[in-house]
Amino acid sequence: MILLVGGRLGLVFFLHMSLHMAQRFCYLSSVKTISKGDHMQGERKEVQPEYLYRQMVRARRFEEALASLWRRGLISGELHLGTGEEAIAAGFAAHLEDGDAIALDHRSTPPLVCRGLPLEPIILELIGSEKGLCSGWGGHMHLFSRDFLAASSGIVGSSAPLALGFALANKHLRQGKVAVCFFGEGAMNQGMVLESLNLARVWKLPVIFVCKDNRWAITTRSKNVTAGCLTKRARAYDMPAWKVNGLRVDDVCKTAKRAIERAREGRGPSFVLARCSRIDGHFLGDPLFRIFEEPLEQVKTITPPLIRSAIAKPGAPSGARARALFCISKAIALAGADKLKNFKDPLFISKNLILEEKRLEIEREVFEEIEKAVRTSLEVAGLKR
Amino acid sequence: MRVSFATAIEKAIEHAMAEDERIIIFGEDVHLLRNNLYARFGPERIIPAPISESAFLGAAVGVAMAGLKPIVEIMLVDFIAVAFDALLNQASKVKAFSGGKWNVPVVIRCSCGGGYGDAGQHEQCLWGLISSVPGISVVVPSNPPDAAGLMLSALNAEDPVVYLEHKLLSEYWLDYLGAGGRKNVAFDIPESGASGEIEIPPKNVAIGKASFLREGSDITFISIGVSVHRCLEASKALEREDASSCVLDLRTATPLDKESILEASRTGRVVVVDEDYLSFGLSGEIAAVLSESGYRGAFTRVGNTGVIPYARHLEDRALPSVDSIYEAAKKILGT
């Protein structure tokens, strides 16, 4: 369902722009000066599609900016982009307010951007500056903002128990405030996530488990290592579990509202399975993705030892070897599939939610916003543009 | 033949798997990480697992007890925390609890170490932590022949062996996690560790046996993993100042080769260089070994004193470097 373009558009837009102005002025100081949930101030009703679209574009352009910094060698180590998850991030963040907590995984930047964190400290952190969000200590997998009660981790599944803790603390200290955790469907096979589902239910915690299903557990197809249906699994813990098209921001937004309001009202945890895509591989430079992107170069190094092994004796019977080779080729073929298909791109899908003129205006503004954030950050870090 | 560090390990496993059908491999992504072995030995012996470390490491204990020889892969040693019970309370206890009647021949293979800007949740060494649990061997090869030889010994061992593969030496790990195909990022890779000569089939290297990489009379470096190469570099610098250094590569964190440590300590000046945590770890253990043996010479250590930071320049300061080793050596030499 397309959300109504309400009369509050002007107000929303004004507040939104003020938010960005505020971000630009105080990115180096404490983040708590940024207001939260401005777009819905007063009454907590419908979220405007313009707002959601803007947030998605901000998240996407931000990821693209990070990718470009990474390619320039300015960001070290692994960089797991959240491209393909923007609708989930925007849809949930739209309902969060001051005092709500978010526990994040290794694709933490889209939710942080949508949550309204100033962009420059994140960029500075990722380029290893001591002026960064975490003084250069955390980096992309370990971004923390105490003011936004936002914490991320590179250990698969660890966002779930962390969110339980945030939720329990909120129950004591900030009545009506919730905790949302994001993790992938791969994490649903991690014991701590399943234990968390149980604990959340028995303690009736205001926590929402958001499972982002991109169908890949690192470079293994999840369906090959996952038994049963994930929503059924969650329902077995006696909590509502909704399946939502995580590529459609309007759908996510609606379900997020339901889950978050439920938690705010003290009615306990819920689980949302949001199917999404993984546009840029497990991380930038993902070996599978690279074979897909530059087949000739990669195949040259991979094939000879592979063929040698496939015929070496002794070993498995030829049928088993053929199955193995087929499985390897299939993984390579599937690795880049999400990048090629427009219908797998949440941004492309959401284009029809708003008028084209407005959409282009938003895209232009976001482009400038992100470009400026990168420029400022590089200047602050003393690096060239 | 001249091979990379990672190929040396693969050659050893390939050889062992061809000889012994009981060897199986499981862990996350192993069908792609070990694609050559997968193509040769098939999906029955190379089994990709979900992200369920506690389940599959726990299962490895049972598999080993019931007659197979699993190599279980925990991608990064940091992730072993998720499955620590299998190691701390299960694998390490069976032999003692069964009165020596049942053993757990499992090899737990993990990548470890830093130097590529991934921060302290993906760059720890943890050989000290794991070695503190009795009943487990921990090996940390620093070059291809040791990598192959220690893997063969691990596969021949009767009891649990944690096999740690440093990411600066294993080119595929460093490429996946550090470079990602980029040519504009640099890492301080010790060349003599990243590639070298091995025999085919590879020669065993005994677990618990250290190796003297350099003989010297003025100062002794005792180290393990990538830091061994940093010590060799520092000793070259010292040589230019007429100080002769002995470098001992422990190769195995536990059981510790006490004999070699004592022999190496004869210079009367010992510097332990450990990329792992300084406190409550390997360097303290070596100090205890020396002290208990009556060593009365000088002792100092270079190690990691806190959480490994993300930013490369901060990380460089945290991990042992040729400079920090050299400084420590100069101090102890009194020059």
JSON list of N, CA, C and O in Angstrom, two decimals, chain A residues 24-46:
[
{"chain": "A", "resi": 24, "resn": "ARG", "atom": "N", "xyz": [25.05, 19.22, 10.21]},
{"chain": "A", "resi": 24, "resn": "ARG", "atom": "CA", "xyz": [26.25, 19.80, 9.62]},
{"chain": "A", "resi": 24, "resn": "ARG", "atom": "C", "xyz": [27.00, 20.68, 10.60]},
{"chain": "A", "resi": 24, "resn": "ARG", "atom": "O", "xyz": [28.21, 20.75, 10.58]},
{"chain": "A", "resi": 25, "resn": "PHE", "atom": "N", "xyz": [26.25, 21.33, 11.47]},
{"chain": "A", "resi": 25, "resn": "PHE", "atom": "CA", "xyz": [26.91, 22.27, 12.38]},
{"chain": "A", "resi": 25, "resn": "PHE", "atom": "C", "xyz": [27.59, 21.59, 13.54]},
{"chain": "A", "resi": 25, "resn": "PHE", "atom": "O", "xyz": [28.54, 22.09, 14.09]},
{"chain": "A", "resi": 26, "resn": "CYS", "atom": "N", "xyz": [27.06, 20.45, 13.95]},
{"chain": "A", "resi": 26, "resn": "CYS", "atom": "CA", "xyz": [27.60, 19.92, 15.20]},
{"chain": "A", "resi": 26, "resn": "CYS", "atom": "C", "xyz": [28.13, 18.52, 15.06]},
{"chain": "A", "resi": 26, "resn": "CYS", "atom": "O", "xyz": [28.12, 17.75, 15.98]},
{"chain": "A", "resi": 27, "resn": "TYR", "atom": "N", "xyz": [28.63, 18.19, 13.88]},
{"chain": "A", "resi": 27, "resn": "TYR", "atom": "CA", "xyz": [29.07, 16.81, 13.69]},
{"chain": "A", "resi": 27, "resn": "TYR", "atom": "C", "xyz": [30.24, 16.44, 14.56]},
{"chain": "A", "resi": 27, "resn": "TYR", "atom": "O", "xyz": [30.45, 15.28, 14.87]},
{"chain": "A", "resi": 28, "resn": "LEU", "atom": "N", "xyz": [31.00, 17.41, 14.96]},
{"chain": "A", "resi": 28, "resn": "LEU", "atom": "CA", "xyz": [32.17, 17.07, 15.76]},
{"chain": "A", "resi": 28, "resn": "LEU", "atom": "C", "xyz": [31.89, 17.08, 17.25]},
{"chain": "A", "resi": 28, "resn": "LEU", "atom": "O", "xyz": [32.64, 16.54, 18.03]},
{"chain": "A", "resi": 29, "resn": "SER", "atom": "N", "xyz": [30.80, 17.71, 17.61]},
{"chain": "A", "resi": 29, "resn": "SER", "atom": "CA", "xyz": [30.49, 17.74, 19.04]},
{"chain": "A", "resi": 29, "resn": "SER", "atom": "C", "xyz": [29.63, 16.52, 19.37]},
{"chain": "A", "resi": 29, "resn": "SER", "atom": "O", "xyz": [29.43, 15.65, 18.55]},
{"chain": "A", "resi": 30, "resn": "SER", "atom": "N", "xyz": [29.14, 16.49, 20.57]},
{"chain": "A", "resi": 30, "resn": "SER", "atom": "CA", "xyz": [28.36, 15.34, 20.99]},
{"chain": "A", "resi": 30, "resn": "SER", "atom": "C", "xyz": [27.11, 15.21, 20.12]},
{"chain": "A", "resi": 30, "resn": "SER", "atom": "O", "xyz": [26.50, 16.19, 19.74]},
{"chain": "A", "resi": 31, "resn": "VAL", "atom": "N", "xyz": [26.75, 13.97, 19.82]},
{"chain": "A", "resi": 31, "resn": "VAL", "atom": "CA", "xyz": [25.63, 13.78, 18.91]},
{"chain": "A", "resi": 31, "resn": "VAL", "atom": "C", "xyz": [24.28, 14.06, 19.55]},
{"chain": "A", "resi": 31, "resn": "VAL", "atom": "O", "xyz": [23.28, 14.12, 18.87]},
{"chain": "A", "resi": 32, "resn": "LYS", "atom": "N", "xyz": [24.25, 14.23, 20.84]},
{"chain": "A", "resi": 32, "resn": "LYS", "atom": "CA", "xyz": [22.94, 14.31, 21.47]},
{"chain": "A", "resi": 32, "resn": "LYS", "atom": "C", "xyz": [22.17, 15.60, 21.13]},
{"chain": "A", "resi": 32, "resn": "LYS", "atom": "O", "xyz": [21.00, 15.71, 21.45]},
{"chain": "A", "resi": 33, "resn": "THR", "atom": "N", "xyz": [22.83, 16.54, 20.49]},
{"chain": "A", "resi": 33, "resn": "THR", "atom": "CA", "xyz": [22.13, 17.75, 20.11]},
{"chain": "A", "resi": 33, "resn": "THR", "atom": "C", "xyz": [21.14, 17.50, 18.96]},
{"chain": "A", "resi": 33, "resn": "THR", "atom": "O", "xyz": [20.32, 18.33, 18.66]},
{"chain": "A", "resi": 34, "resn": "ILE", "atom": "N", "xyz": [21.26, 16.34, 18.32]},
{"chain": "A", "resi": 34, "resn": "ILE", "atom": "CA", "xyz": [20.35, 16.05, 17.21]},
{"chain": "A", "resi": 34, "resn": "ILE", "atom": "C", "xyz": [19.02, 15.54, 17.75]},
{"chain": "A", "resi": 34, "resn": "ILE", "atom": "O", "xyz": [18.98, 14.66, 18.59]},
{"chain": "A", "resi": 35, "resn": "SER", "atom": "N", "xyz": [17.97, 16.13, 17.26]},
{"chain": "A", "resi": 35, "resn": "SER", "atom": "CA", "xyz": [16.66, 15.65, 17.71]},
{"chain": "A", "resi": 35, "resn": "SER", "atom": "C", "xyz": [16.32, 14.37, 16.97]},
{"chain": "A", "resi": 35, "resn": "SER", "atom": "O", "xyz": [16.87, 14.08, 15.92]},
{"chain": "A", "resi": 36, "resn": "LYS", "atom": "N", "xyz": [15.43, 13.63, 17.51]},
{"chain": "A", "resi": 36, "resn": "LYS", "atom": "CA", "xyz": [15.10, 12.33, 16.93]},
{"chain": "A", "resi": 36, "resn": "LYS", "atom": "C", "xyz": [13.60, 12.21, 16.71]},
{"chain": "A", "resi": 36, "resn": "LYS", "atom": "O", "xyz": [12.82, 12.64, 17.52]},
{"chain": "A", "resi": 37, "resn": "GLY", "atom": "N", "xyz": [13.22, 11.61, 15.63]},
{"chain": "A", "resi": 37, "resn": "GLY", "atom": "CA", "xyz": [11.80, 11.38, 15.36]},
{"chain": "A", "resi": 37, "resn": "GLY", "atom": "C", "xyz": [11.07, 12.64, 14.96]},
{"chain": "A", "resi": 37, "resn": "GLY", "atom": "O", "xyz": [9.84, 12.72, 15.09]},
{"chain": "A", "resi": 38, "resn": "ASP", "atom": "N", "xyz": [11.77, 13.63, 14.44]},
{"chain": "A", "resi": 38, "resn": "ASP", "atom": "CA", "xyz": [11.15, 14.91, 14.07]},
{"chain": "A", "resi": 38, "resn": "ASP", "atom": "C", "xyz": [10.02, 14.79, 13.06]},
{"chain": "A", "resi": 38, "resn": "ASP", "atom": "O", "xyz": [9.04, 15.51, 13.12]},
{"chain": "A", "resi": 39, "resn": "HIS", "atom": "N", "xyz": [10.21, 13.86, 12.14]},
{"chain": "A", "resi": 39, "resn": "HIS", "atom": "CA", "xyz": [9.25, 13.74, 11.05]},
{"chain": "A", "resi": 39, "resn": "HIS", "atom": "C", "xyz": [7.87, 13.34, 11.51]},
{"chain": "A", "resi": 39, "resn": "HIS", "atom": "O", "xyz": [6.93, 13.38, 10.75]},
{"chain": "A", "resi": 40, "resn": "MET", "atom": "N", "xyz": [7.75, 12.90, 12.75]},
{"chain": "A", "resi": 40, "resn": "MET", "atom": "CA", "xyz": [6.43, 12.46, 13.21]},
{"chain": "A", "resi": 40, "resn": "MET", "atom": "C", "xyz": [6.04, 13.16, 14.50]},
{"chain": "A", "resi": 40, "resn": "MET", "atom": "O", "xyz": [5.17, 12.71, 15.21]},
{"chain": "A", "resi": 41, "resn": "GLN", "atom": "N", "xyz": [6.72, 14.24, 14.81]},
{"chain": "A", "resi": 41, "resn": "GLN", "atom": "CA", "xyz": [6.51, 14.91, 16.08]},
{"chain": "A", "resi": 41, "resn": "GLN", "atom": "C", "xyz": [5.04, 15.26, 16.29]},
{"chain": "A", "resi": 41, "resn": "GLN", "atom": "O", "xyz": [4.31, 15.55, 15.35]},
{"chain": "A", "resi": 42, "resn": "GLY", "atom": "N", "xyz": [4.63, 15.24, 17.53]},
{"chain": "A", "resi": 42, "resn": "GLY", "atom": "CA", "xyz": [3.24, 15.56, 17.82]},
{"chain": "A", "resi": 42, "resn": "GLY", "atom": "C", "xyz": [2.42, 14.29, 17.84]},
{"chain": "A", "resi": 42, "resn": "GLY", "atom": "O", "xyz": [2.23, 13.69, 18.87]},
{"chain": "A", "resi": 43, "resn": "GLU", "atom": "N", "xyz": [1.97, 13.87, 16.69]},
{"chain": "A", "resi": 43, "resn": "GLU", "atom": "CA", "xyz": [1.20, 12.64, 16.68]},
{"chain": "A", "resi": 43, "resn": "GLU", "atom": "C", "xyz": [1.97, 11.57, 15.93]},
{"chain": "A", "resi": 43, "resn": "GLU", "atom": "O", "xyz": [2.61, 11.81, 14.93]},
{"chain": "A", "resi": 44, "resn": "ARG", "atom": "N", "xyz": [1.88, 10.38, 16.43]},
{"chain": "A", "resi": 44, "resn": "ARG", "atom": "CA", "xyz": [2.64, 9.28, 15.84]},
{"chain": "A", "resi": 44, "resn": "ARG", "atom": "C", "xyz": [1.74, 8.55, 14.86]},
{"chain": "A", "resi": 44, "resn": "ARG", "atom": "O", "xyz": [1.16, 7.53, 15.15]},
{"chain": "A", "resi": 45, "resn": "LYS", "atom": "N", "xyz": [1.60, 9.12, 13.67]},
{"chain": "A", "resi": 45, "resn": "LYS", "atom": "CA", "xyz": [0.68, 8.47, 12.73]},
{"chain": "A", "resi": 45, "resn": "LYS", "atom": "C", "xyz": [1.41, 7.94, 11.50]},
{"chain": "A", "resi": 45, "resn": "LYS", "atom": "O", "xyz": [2.27, 7.11, 11.60]},
{"chain": "A", "resi": 46, "resn": "GLU", "atom": "N", "xyz": [1.04, 8.46, 10.36]},
{"chain": "A", "resi": 46, "resn": "GLU", "atom": "CA", "xyz": [1.66, 7.95, 9.13]},
{"chain": "A", "resi": 46, "resn": "GLU", "atom": "C", "xyz": [3.02, 8.58, 8.90]},
{"chain": "A", "resi": 46, "resn": "GLU", "atom": "O", "xyz": [3.23, 9.76, 9.15]}
]
